[in-house]
Phi, psi and omega in degrees: 000122184286143180237123181246137177245118179284126185206133173290133184303329181280350181274069188296319182297318178296318181300317179293324179296317178297314179304315182295314183297312186281332176292324178295334179264002181057043182256128174280137180203168175230141170281141173244117183296115182295151174281124178273101183300333179294338178264001179094159180267153176298156188307319184288349179249345190300330184270358185287317178298127181262089184294324181297316178297316182300316181294320184289317189248348179239351176090346180200161176280164170297138177290160175306322179295318178296323177294321179295320178296313180301314181299319181297315179292319179303315181294327177286328173298318177297322177298319179299316178297318180297318180287333182059044176203156179297149175225159173257135178240123177236143167268156191284359179263052180233164165229144180284146172273176179292346182262006189308304184298320180298317181294312182300319180292333183274340187301316182304318180289325177294328180288354172291340180243332188236133184273336179225135178220118175284131181241011174255162180298144178260151177302142187297335184276352184277129181276141178236150176253124181294129180252318184202138166254118180276163183290343183253024170094003177267152173239140172248124180237157172254113179285126184283347172216099184253032187273004181241113171104129171230034182290329181200122175200165175230149185220155171265166175302329179297313178294317180301319180296319179295321178297314182295313183296334181257017178245032175298326175236137176261104184261348183207174175296156187296327179291325175295317181299311180299320184284339181268083191298339181293344177286325193225355179065032173249112182292148183277070180284154177216157180251134172237129008287161182281155176266328183223161175218170183265109178291148185288344184263011186215134172232161182299133175254009172279325176278177180216179185291137178274124177268119181277133177234164181293132183253134179296152183302316180298321179292328176295319179295314180295324179297316180291321177296320179294322178297316178295318179299313183295319177296319180292319180297320179292317179300315181293318179298314179301315181300312181296319181295314181295323176295321182294317181286332175298322182288335182271350181273000000 
């Protein structure tokens, strides 16, 4: 199973840290050169961010960095489809847990049932629904809000195809898109124990600082209505999905 680490070519220190961590674990991987949003998107991707929608319903456009992150993941989804096999995607601001190798070795068999698996730690406040306890100590859960973080996950070509097909327009950051399952019908499954976590001394350098600007009153109202809509849509999708799998068991 191929493992890709998204990394800006100029982020030499991060690249060396990843090399050191994964070489110590005897893990084969490839660096994937991240798209530097500050330098602009390639022509076939440049029209995908919908700035008008963002201003109207989110209060601001995606930053160049957020566009670069989305583009990097998008290109790896296309790579997954091209390879026609599951892949692991990591961003370079991770550290492996003691379970890293066990999780990576277990993913191919788990992907026989699940198309997307989050392998990074989830925020403590996020509720999960237990889906499966495996005989070898792993748990598969469905995170009811998976909108935070793309530091580590694995996908099948089926999930990658759904992500690509529903990314004609980029209306939100890529972690929000992946987590809002009603867009693409890919449930936010996760594996416990985790393979990676977010070290306190490192943040993504593919993204950049968000510049806050004054938002018109009407846009504030639309933003809040949109937030309620998205939360309700996700809650309803989760409810329907869990009911559906209950009926099949």
